[in-house]
Coordinates of C-alpha atoms and ligand atoms in Angstrom, one line a residue:
M1074 CA -1.4 0.1 55.7
G1075 CA 1.1 -2.1 53.8
D1076 CA 0.1 -0.4 50.6
I1077 CA 0.7 3.0 52.1
R1078 CA 4.2 2.0 53.3
R1079 CA 5.0 0.6 49.8
L1080 CA 3.8 3.8 48.2
H1081 CA 5.8 5.8 50.6
N1082 CA 9.0 3.8 49.9
E1083 CA 8.5 4.2 46.2
R1084 CA 8.3 7.9 46.6
V1085 CA 11.4 7.9 48.7
I1086 CA 13.2 5.9 46.2
Y1087 CA 11.9 7.4 42.9
G1088 CA 10.6 10.8 44.1
K1089 CA 7.1 12.1 44.4
E1090 CA 6.7 13.1 40.8
S1091 CA 8.9 10.3 39.8
G1092 CA 7.3 9.4 36.6
L1093 CA 8.4 5.9 35.6
R1094 CA 8.9 3.0 38.0
P1095 CA 11.3 0.2 37.0
M1096 CA 8.4 -2.0 36.0
D1097 CA 4.7 -1.2 36.3
A1098 CA 2.4 -2.8 33.8
E1099 CA -0.1 0.1 33.7
Q1100 CA 2.7 2.7 33.3
L1101 CA 4.1 0.5 30.5
R1102 CA 0.7 0.4 28.8
E1103 CA 0.2 4.1 29.0
N1104 CA 3.7 5.1 27.9
G1105 CA 4.0 2.3 25.5
H1106 CA 1.0 3.6 23.6
K1107 CA 2.6 7.0 23.5
M1108 CA 5.8 5.5 22.2
V1109 CA 4.0 3.5 19.5
D1110 CA 2.1 6.7 18.5
F1111 CA 5.4 8.6 18.3
I1112 CA 6.9 5.9 16.1
A1113 CA 3.8 5.6 13.9
D1114 CA 3.7 9.4 13.4
Y1115 CA 7.4 9.2 12.6
Y1116 CA 6.7 6.7 9.8
K1117 CA 3.8 8.8 8.6
S1118 CA 6.0 11.9 8.3
I1119 CA 9.3 10.2 7.4
E1120 CA 9.4 11.8 3.9
N1121 CA 9.6 15.3 5.5
F1122 CA 13.0 14.6 7.0
P1123 CA 16.3 14.9 5.0
V1124 CA 17.2 11.3 4.3
L1125 CA 20.8 11.8 5.1
S1126 CA 21.3 13.7 8.4
Q1127 CA 22.8 17.1 7.6
V1128 CA 24.4 17.8 11.0
E1129 CA 28.1 18.5 11.6
P1130 CA 30.3 16.1 13.7
G1131 CA 29.9 16.8 17.4
Y1132 CA 26.6 18.7 17.0
L1133 CA 24.9 16.9 19.9
R1134 CA 27.4 17.7 22.6
E1135 CA 26.3 21.4 22.3
L1136 CA 22.7 20.5 22.8
L1137 CA 22.7 18.0 25.7
P1138 CA 23.8 18.6 29.3
D1139 CA 27.2 17.4 30.5
S1140 CA 25.8 14.9 33.0
A1141 CA 22.8 12.7 33.7
P1142 CA 19.9 14.3 35.6
N1143 CA 19.7 13.7 39.3
Q1144 CA 15.9 13.8 39.3
P1145 CA 13.6 12.0 36.9
E1146 CA 12.4 13.8 33.9
S1147 CA 9.1 13.2 32.1
L1148 CA 8.6 11.2 28.9
Q1149 CA 7.3 14.3 27.3
Q1150 CA 10.6 16.1 27.9
V1151 CA 12.4 13.2 26.3
F1152 CA 10.0 13.4 23.3
D1153 CA 10.7 17.1 23.0
D1154 CA 14.4 16.5 22.9
L1155 CA 13.9 13.6 20.5
Q1156 CA 12.2 16.0 18.0
A1157 CA 14.4 18.9 18.5
K1158 CA 17.9 17.4 19.0
I1159 CA 18.0 13.7 18.1
L1160 CA 16.0 13.4 14.9
P1161 CA 18.1 16.0 13.1
G1162 CA 21.0 13.7 13.7
V1163 CA 19.2 10.6 12.4
T1164 CA 19.7 9.3 8.9
H1165 CA 16.4 7.8 7.9
W1166 CA 17.1 4.3 6.9
Q1167 CA 13.4 3.5 6.6
S1168 CA 12.7 6.5 4.3
P1169 CA 11.4 5.5 0.9
N1170 CA 14.1 7.7 -0.5
F1171 CA 16.9 5.7 1.2
F1172 CA 18.9 4.0 -1.5
A1173 CA 22.3 3.8 0.1
Y1174 CA 24.4 0.7 1.1
Y1175 CA 22.0 -2.1 1.4
P1176 CA 18.6 -1.7 3.0
S1177 CA 18.0 -2.5 6.6
N1178 CA 14.3 -3.3 6.7
S1179 CA 11.8 -2.5 9.4
S1180 CA 8.2 -3.7 9.1
T1181 CA 5.1 -3.8 11.3
A1182 CA 5.6 -7.6 11.9
G1183 CA 9.3 -7.2 12.6
F1184 CA 8.7 -4.3 14.9
L1185 CA 6.1 -6.2 16.9
G1186 CA 8.5 -9.1 17.1
E1187 CA 11.2 -6.8 18.4
M1188 CA 8.7 -5.4 21.0
L1189 CA 7.9 -8.8 22.1
S1190 CA 11.5 -9.8 22.4
A1191 CA 12.2 -6.7 24.4
G1192 CA 9.1 -7.3 26.6
L1193 CA 10.0 -10.9 27.5
N1194 CA 13.6 -9.9 27.7
I1195 CA 15.0 -13.4 28.3
V1196 CA 18.6 -14.3 27.9
G1197 CA 18.6 -17.6 26.1
F1198 CA 22.2 -18.8 26.1
S1199 CA 21.3 -22.4 27.1
W1200 CA 18.1 -24.3 26.3
I1201 CA 17.2 -24.3 30.0
T1202 CA 17.3 -20.5 30.2
S1203 CA 14.2 -20.4 28.0
P1204 CA 13.4 -23.6 26.1
A1205 CA 11.0 -21.8 23.7
A1206 CA 13.8 -19.4 22.5
T1207 CA 16.1 -22.2 21.4
E1208 CA 13.4 -24.4 20.0
L1209 CA 11.6 -21.6 18.1
E1210 CA 14.9 -20.5 16.6
M1211 CA 15.6 -24.1 15.4
I1212 CA 12.1 -24.4 13.9
V1213 CA 12.0 -21.0 12.2
L1214 CA 15.4 -21.5 10.7
D1215 CA 14.3 -24.9 9.4
W1216 CA 11.3 -23.1 7.8
L1217 CA 13.6 -20.5 6.2
A1218 CA 16.1 -23.1 5.0
K1219 CA 13.2 -25.0 3.4
L1220 CA 12.0 -21.8 1.8
L1221 CA 15.5 -21.3 0.3
N1222 CA 15.5 -24.9 -0.7
L1223 CA 18.8 -25.5 1.2
P1224 CA 20.0 -29.1 1.2
D1225 CA 18.6 -31.1 4.1
D1226 CA 22.1 -31.2 5.6
F1227 CA 21.5 -27.7 6.9
L1228 CA 18.4 -28.6 8.8
S1229 CA 18.4 -29.2 12.5
A1230 CA 17.1 -32.8 12.2
G1231 CA 20.5 -34.0 11.1
N1232 CA 24.0 -32.9 12.1
G1233 CA 23.5 -29.3 11.0
G1234 CA 21.1 -26.5 11.8
G1235 CA 20.6 -22.7 11.8
V1236 CA 21.5 -20.1 14.3
I1237 CA 20.7 -16.3 14.5
Q1238 CA 23.8 -14.2 14.8
G1239 CA 23.8 -10.4 15.2
T1240 CA 25.5 -9.7 11.9
A1241 CA 27.1 -11.4 8.9
S1242 CA 30.5 -10.4 10.4
E1243 CA 29.8 -12.6 13.4
A1244 CA 28.6 -15.4 11.1
V1245 CA 31.8 -15.5 9.1
L1246 CA 33.8 -15.2 12.3
V1247 CA 32.3 -18.1 14.0
V1248 CA 32.6 -20.4 11.0
L1249 CA 36.1 -19.3 10.4
L1250 CA 36.9 -20.2 14.0
A1251 CA 35.2 -23.6 13.6
A1252 CA 37.1 -24.3 10.4
R1253 CA 40.4 -23.1 11.9
D1254 CA 40.0 -25.4 14.9
R1255 CA 38.9 -28.3 12.8
V1256 CA 42.1 -28.1 10.7
L1257 CA 44.3 -27.5 13.7
R1258 CA 43.0 -30.6 15.3
T1259 CA 44.5 -32.5 12.4
V1260 CA 47.7 -30.6 11.7
G1261 CA 48.6 -29.4 15.2
K1262 CA 48.1 -26.1 16.9
T1263 CA 51.6 -24.8 16.0
A1264 CA 50.5 -24.7 12.3
L1265 CA 48.3 -21.6 12.8
E1266 CA 50.7 -19.4 10.9
K1267 CA 50.5 -21.6 7.9
L1268 CA 46.7 -21.5 7.6
V1269 CA 45.3 -19.7 4.5
V1270 CA 42.0 -18.1 3.8
Y1271 CA 40.6 -17.2 0.4
G1272 CA 38.0 -14.9 -1.0
S1273 CA 37.7 -12.6 -3.9
D1274 CA 38.8 -9.0 -3.6
Q1275 CA 35.0 -8.2 -3.7
T1276 CA 34.4 -10.0 -0.5
H1277 CA 33.2 -7.9 2.4
S1278 CA 35.8 -6.7 4.8
A1279 CA 34.1 -8.8 7.5
L1280 CA 36.3 -11.7 6.2
Q1281 CA 39.4 -9.7 6.9
K1282 CA 38.2 -8.8 10.4
A1283 CA 37.4 -12.5 11.1
C1284 CA 41.0 -13.3 10.0
Q1285 CA 42.4 -10.6 12.3
I1286 CA 40.4 -12.0 15.3
G1287 CA 41.1 -15.6 14.3
G1288 CA 44.9 -15.1 14.4
I1289 CA 45.3 -15.7 10.7
H1290 CA 48.5 -14.3 9.4
P1291 CA 47.6 -11.1 7.5
E1292 CA 49.5 -12.3 4.4
N1293 CA 47.5 -15.5 4.4
C1294 CA 44.2 -13.8 4.0
K1295 CA 44.2 -14.0 0.2
L1296 CA 41.8 -11.8 -1.7
L1297 CA 41.9 -13.0 -5.3
K1298 CA 41.3 -10.6 -8.1
A1299 CA 37.8 -10.5 -9.5
D1300 CA 37.2 -8.0 -12.3
S1301 CA 34.7 -7.1 -15.0
S1302 CA 35.8 -10.0 -17.1
T1303 CA 33.9 -12.4 -14.7
G1304 CA 31.3 -9.9 -13.7
Y1305 CA 33.3 -9.4 -10.5
A1306 CA 32.9 -13.1 -9.6
L1307 CA 35.7 -15.3 -8.2
S1308 CA 37.2 -17.5 -10.9
P1309 CA 37.4 -21.2 -9.8
D1310 CA 40.6 -21.5 -11.9
L1311 CA 42.2 -18.7 -10.0
L1312 CA 41.2 -20.3 -6.7
S1313 CA 42.5 -23.6 -7.8
E1314 CA 45.9 -22.1 -8.9
A1315 CA 46.2 -20.2 -5.7
V1316 CA 45.5 -23.3 -3.6
S1317 CA 48.0 -25.4 -5.5
H1318 CA 50.6 -22.7 -5.2
D1319 CA 50.1 -22.3 -1.5
I1320 CA 50.2 -26.1 -0.9
T1321 CA 53.5 -26.3 -2.8
N1322 CA 54.9 -23.6 -0.6
G1323 CA 54.0 -25.6 2.6
L1324 CA 50.9 -23.5 3.5
I1325 CA 47.6 -25.0 4.5
P1326 CA 44.5 -23.7 2.7
F1327 CA 41.5 -24.1 5.0
F1328 CA 38.8 -21.6 4.4
L1329 CA 36.9 -20.0 1.4
C1330 CA 34.4 -17.3 1.7
A1331 CA 32.4 -17.1 -1.5
N1332 CA 29.8 -14.4 -2.3
V1333 CA 26.2 -14.5 -3.5
G1334 CA 25.6 -10.7 -4.0
T1335 CA 28.8 -8.8 -3.2
T1336 CA 28.5 -5.5 -1.4
S1337 CA 29.9 -3.4 -4.2
S1338 CA 28.0 -4.8 -7.2
T1339 CA 26.0 -8.0 -6.2
A1340 CA 28.4 -10.3 -8.0
V1341 CA 27.7 -14.0 -7.6
D1342 CA 30.5 -16.4 -7.4
P1343 CA 30.1 -19.8 -9.1
L1344 CA 29.4 -22.0 -6.1
L1345 CA 29.3 -25.3 -7.7
E1346 CA 32.8 -25.0 -9.4
L1347 CA 34.3 -23.3 -6.3
G1348 CA 32.8 -26.2 -4.2
K1349 CA 34.8 -28.7 -6.3
V1350 CA 38.0 -26.9 -5.5
T1351 CA 37.2 -26.7 -1.8
K1352 CA 36.1 -30.3 -1.5
S1353 CA 39.2 -31.8 -3.2
N1354 CA 41.4 -29.7 -0.8
G1355 CA 39.5 -30.2 2.5
I1356 CA 38.7 -26.5 2.6
W1357 CA 35.7 -25.1 4.7
F1358 CA 33.4 -23.5 2.2
H1359 CA 31.3 -20.5 3.5
V1360 CA 28.8 -18.6 1.4
D1361 CA 28.1 -15.0 2.3
A1362 CA 24.6 -14.1 0.9
A1363 CA 24.0 -11.4 3.4
Y1364 CA 22.1 -9.2 1.0
A1365 CA 21.0 -11.4 -1.9
G1366 CA 20.0 -14.5 0.1
S1367 CA 16.5 -12.9 0.7
A1368 CA 15.8 -12.9 -3.1
C1369 CA 16.4 -16.6 -3.2
V1370 CA 13.1 -17.3 -1.6
C1371 CA 11.7 -16.6 -5.0
P1372 CA 12.0 -19.6 -7.2
E1373 CA 13.1 -17.5 -10.2
Y1374 CA 16.2 -16.3 -8.2
R1375 CA 17.0 -19.5 -6.4
H1376 CA 19.5 -20.5 -9.1
Y1377 CA 21.9 -17.9 -7.7
I1378 CA 22.6 -20.2 -4.9
D1379 CA 22.8 -23.3 -7.0
G1380 CA 25.9 -25.2 -5.7
V1381 CA 25.1 -24.3 -2.1
E1382 CA 25.0 -28.0 -1.5
E1383 CA 28.8 -28.0 -1.7
A1384 CA 29.0 -25.4 1.1
D1385 CA 29.7 -26.0 4.8
S1386 CA 27.9 -22.9 5.9
F1387 CA 25.6 -20.3 4.4
N1388 CA 24.6 -16.9 5.7
M1389 CA 21.9 -14.3 4.9
N1390 CA 20.8 -11.2 6.8
A1391 CA 17.1 -11.3 7.4
H1392 CA 17.6 -7.8 8.7
K1393 CA 18.6 -6.5 5.3
W1394 CA 15.9 -7.2 2.8
F1395 CA 13.5 -9.6 4.6
L1396 CA 11.4 -7.2 6.6
T1397 CA 13.0 -8.3 9.9
N1398 CA 14.2 -5.5 12.1
F1399 CA 17.9 -5.3 12.8
D1400 CA 19.5 -7.5 14.1
C1401 CA 18.8 -10.9 12.6
S1402 CA 21.6 -12.5 10.6
V1403 CA 20.9 -16.2 9.8
L1404 CA 23.7 -18.8 9.6
W1405 CA 23.3 -22.4 8.7
V1406 CA 26.0 -25.0 9.1
K1407 CA 26.1 -28.7 8.1
D1408 CA 28.2 -29.7 11.0
R1409 CA 27.1 -28.0 14.2
N1410 CA 29.7 -30.0 16.2
A1411 CA 32.5 -28.0 14.4
L1412 CA 31.0 -24.8 15.9
V1413 CA 30.5 -26.3 19.3
Q1414 CA 34.0 -27.7 19.4
A1415 CA 35.5 -24.3 18.6
L1416 CA 33.2 -22.2 20.8
S1417 CA 31.9 -24.2 23.8
T1418 CA 32.7 -23.6 27.4
N1419 CA 31.1 -25.4 30.2
P1420 CA 31.5 -23.5 33.5
V1421 CA 30.0 -25.1 36.6
F1422 CA 27.5 -22.3 37.1
L1423 CA 25.8 -23.1 33.8
K1424 CA 25.6 -26.8 34.3
N1425 CA 22.1 -28.3 34.0
K1426 CA 20.5 -31.7 33.4
A1427 CA 19.4 -31.1 29.8
S1428 CA 22.8 -29.8 28.7
D1429 CA 24.7 -32.5 30.5
A1430 CA 22.6 -35.2 28.9
N1431 CA 23.3 -33.8 25.5
M1432 CA 19.6 -33.6 24.8
V1433 CA 19.5 -30.0 23.7
V1434 CA 21.1 -27.3 21.6
D1435 CA 22.8 -24.6 23.7
Y1436 CA 23.2 -21.7 21.3
K1437 CA 25.9 -20.1 23.6
D1438 CA 28.2 -22.7 21.9
W1439 CA 27.4 -21.4 18.4
Q1440 CA 28.3 -17.8 18.9
V1441 CA 30.8 -15.4 20.5
P1442 CA 28.8 -13.9 23.4
L1443 CA 27.2 -15.9 26.1
G1444 CA 23.9 -13.9 26.3
R1445 CA 21.5 -13.8 23.5
R1446 CA 18.1 -12.3 22.7
F1447 CA 14.9 -14.0 21.6
R1448 CA 15.4 -12.8 18.0
S1449 CA 13.6 -15.7 16.4
L1450 CA 10.3 -14.0 17.5
K1451 CA 10.9 -11.3 14.9
L1452 CA 11.5 -13.7 12.0
W1453 CA 8.6 -16.0 13.2
M1454 CA 6.3 -13.0 13.1
V1455 CA 7.5 -11.8 9.8
L1456 CA 7.0 -15.3 8.2
R1457 CA 3.6 -15.7 9.9
L1458 CA 2.1 -12.2 9.5
Y1459 CA 3.2 -11.8 5.9
G1460 CA 3.3 -15.3 4.5
V1461 CA 5.7 -16.5 1.9
E1462 CA 3.7 -15.2 -1.1
N1463 CA 3.8 -11.6 0.2
L1464 CA 7.4 -11.8 1.0
Q1465 CA 8.2 -13.0 -2.5
R1466 CA 6.0 -10.2 -3.9
Y1467 CA 7.9 -7.7 -1.8
I1468 CA 11.3 -8.8 -3.2
R1469 CA 10.0 -8.9 -6.8
N1470 CA 8.6 -5.4 -6.5
H1471 CA 12.0 -4.0 -5.5
I1472 CA 13.7 -5.9 -8.3
K1473 CA 11.2 -4.5 -10.7
L1474 CA 11.7 -0.9 -9.5
A1475 CA 15.5 -1.3 -9.7
K1476 CA 15.1 -2.6 -13.3
Q1477 CA 13.0 0.5 -14.1
F1478 CA 15.7 2.7 -12.7
E1479 CA 18.4 0.9 -14.7
E1480 CA 16.3 1.5 -17.8
L1481 CA 16.1 5.2 -17.0
V1482 CA 19.9 5.4 -16.6
A1483 CA 20.5 3.5 -19.8
Q1484 CA 18.3 6.0 -21.7
D1485 CA 20.5 9.0 -20.7
P1486 CA 23.7 8.9 -22.8
R1487 CA 25.5 10.9 -20.2
F1488 CA 25.5 7.9 -17.9
E1489 CA 26.6 4.3 -18.0
I1490 CA 25.7 1.2 -16.1
V1491 CA 29.0 0.0 -14.6
A1492 CA 28.1 -3.6 -13.6
P1493 CA 25.3 -5.9 -14.6
R1494 CA 22.2 -5.7 -12.3
K1495 CA 21.0 -8.9 -10.8
F1496 CA 18.9 -8.0 -7.8
A1497 CA 17.8 -4.5 -6.7
L1498 CA 21.1 -2.7 -6.8
V1499 CA 22.0 -0.5 -9.8
C1500 CA 25.7 0.5 -10.2
F1501 CA 26.1 3.5 -12.5
R1502 CA 28.1 6.6 -13.2
L1503 CA 28.3 9.8 -15.1
L1504 CA 30.5 9.2 -18.1
P1505 CA 33.9 11.0 -18.2
P1506 CA 34.5 13.5 -20.9
H1507 CA 37.2 12.3 -23.2
R1508 CA 37.6 9.1 -21.1
N1509 CA 39.5 10.9 -18.4
E1510 CA 39.1 8.5 -15.5
D1511 CA 40.6 10.7 -12.8
F1512 CA 38.3 13.5 -13.8
S1513 CA 35.4 11.1 -13.9
N1514 CA 36.1 9.9 -10.4
K1515 CA 36.0 13.4 -9.1
L1516 CA 32.9 14.2 -11.1
N1517 CA 31.0 11.3 -9.7
H1518 CA 32.2 12.0 -6.2
N1519 CA 30.9 15.5 -6.6
L1520 CA 27.6 14.2 -8.0
L1521 CA 27.2 11.9 -5.0
D1522 CA 27.8 14.7 -2.5
T1523 CA 25.5 17.2 -4.2
V1524 CA 22.7 14.7 -4.6
N1525 CA 22.9 13.6 -1.0
S1526 CA 23.2 17.1 0.3
T1527 CA 19.7 17.8 -1.1
G1528 CA 18.3 15.6 1.6
K1529 CA 15.8 14.3 -0.9
V1530 CA 17.6 11.1 -1.6
Y1531 CA 20.5 9.1 -0.2
I1532 CA 22.7 7.0 -2.5
S1533 CA 26.2 5.6 -1.8
H1534 CA 29.2 4.7 -3.8
T1535 CA 31.9 2.0 -4.4
A1536 CA 34.9 1.5 -6.7
L1537 CA 34.7 -1.0 -9.5
S1538 CA 37.9 -1.5 -11.6
G1539 CA 39.1 1.8 -10.3
K1540 CA 36.0 3.6 -11.4
Y1541 CA 34.1 5.7 -8.8
T1542 CA 30.7 4.1 -9.0
L1543 CA 27.3 5.3 -7.7
R1544 CA 25.1 2.7 -6.1
L1545 CA 21.3 2.9 -5.9
A1546 CA 19.8 0.0 -3.9
V1547 CA 16.0 -0.2 -3.9
G1548 CA 14.9 -2.0 -0.8
A1549 CA 13.3 0.2 1.8
P1550 CA 9.8 -1.1 2.7
L1551 CA 8.1 2.2 1.8
T1552 CA 9.7 2.8 -1.6
E1553 CA 7.4 3.1 -4.5
E1554 CA 7.9 3.8 -8.2
R1555 CA 7.4 7.5 -7.6
H1556 CA 10.4 7.6 -5.2
V1557 CA 12.6 5.9 -7.7
N1558 CA 11.6 8.3 -10.4
A1559 CA 12.1 11.3 -8.1
A1560 CA 15.6 10.0 -7.2
W1561 CA 16.5 9.8 -10.8
K1562 CA 15.2 13.3 -11.4
V1563 CA 17.4 14.7 -8.6
I1564 CA 20.5 12.8 -10.0
Q1565 CA 19.8 14.1 -13.5
E1566 CA 19.3 17.7 -12.3
K1567 CA 22.5 17.7 -10.3
A1568 CA 24.4 16.0 -13.1
S1569 CA 23.3 18.8 -15.5
V1570 CA 24.4 21.5 -13.0
L1571 CA 27.8 19.8 -12.5
L1572 CA 28.4 19.3 -16.2
S1573 CA 27.4 22.9 -17.1
E1574 CA 29.9 24.1 -14.5
F1575 CA 32.5 22.3 -16.5
G1576 CA 31.0 23.6 -19.8
M1577 CA 30.0 20.2 -21.0
N1578 CA 26.3 19.8 -20.6
G1579 CA 24.9 17.2 -23.0
V1580 CA 21.4 15.8 -23.4
S1581 CA 19.3 15.5 -20.3
Ligands
LIG1309 N1 28.5 -9.4 3.6 C1 27.9 -8.6 2.7 C2 27.7 -9.1 1.3 C3 27.4 -7.4 3.0 O1 26.8 -6.6 2.1 C4 27.6 -6.9 4.3 C5 27.1 -5.6 4.7 O2 26.4 -4.9 4.0 C6 28.2 -7.7 5.2 C7 28.7 -8.9 4.8 C8 28.5 -7.3 6.6 O3 27.2 -7.1 7.3 P1 27.0 -7.1 8.8 O4 26.8 -5.7 9.2 O5 25.8 -7.9 9.0 O6 28.2 -7.7 9.5

């Protein structure tokens, strides 16, 4: 009787043919299998899609209704729309022919971890809200810190520790806020307008955004020139001069963001020497290794973060090149109290015995939002289901493929390598006829557009010393040698067409 009434109520609430109930384990099983099948089929056929979506802005509004349906629709109807309307507007980041920006890895282990995180769906802002979430995050980030051979100061056993942020932008923001409040506690809150931040002009715009949010005077976010003479790395002498100059002028240097693997060209700043400058001037030293940090789990690439022992904080995006589905940006600090002092709040409704007794880490005090997902599950599963040796092999293979691509470019006299390759990014361009830079920039811009409009490959661009530069980053999990070779073929073919239009075809 009771069951019939419950069934009746459900029908009233969700309709007779309602399809999905808010939570029903058997429905989840059935539909979850269908969804996994859909995604597995997607990966199997991913090469059939144009890598870069070819739709025009606003395309979707024409295809979808103006308002949400009153009555439930079936999962099949949604799948049909996904195929017909959504997938054409998707750029396929997991395609083996995706070489743009930096990779954003998915993997079977990362995907399963993401599923698990969605399934448990906890909100782990304080230890008490899910002790395992906090404790697993601490343990897994200690594992990863050890893999990267970070100094013990970054481990959770001492005063430091790791935390998973959504993105590198959030990572640099929270440490900038920690550094800002640390210095303001000494010099007084009214000195905010005198605080100065440094980075090279190759530093990701995330630093500028952090300054905007942190109330740093725009003129005091100083991006020092880094050009080809230093391989686009920040010169410690330049930093030292800028710091002295600013101190003389009554300003207060307080934060440096150095790079290991810049976005444009994977430049690596000399951490050890920069660290000497920051140490002698009481400047917080943050290292942004969002992309290249992953490579440093291989002993032969670890030297790129030599000098990290001088840093106050270090960040890498496991969601870029470490097989962990987006989002999972890992930040380590030496002094977790600095973060907590800048970011903690303690409202009465969150009070609990463990927090009050100061026995636990409450990650809400290490980040901007209160709520947080159980993201460490993804990283834990990636580390466990692949193991360190496979992860190293994965990175090495991409670097090998990038090296092969670099050699192909170098063999074609119509092209040049614009910046030295360190990891799996190759920066190159079609050479300008008669060294006409303006023309070259247009030519390479055209080349990028024509290559990407084929849908066979997706590469991106940057500017290095005023040169419009093409970027090919190997790093998608499905990419093999044949994809890299095919990408080069498309680039060569399109270059030949463009050059012949200008009556200047050379060797191909
Ligand atoms: N730092 C570097 C070196 C990057 O390459 C990027 C993005 O590609 C970022 C920071 C910003 O990344 P996020 O999207 O995680 O904020």
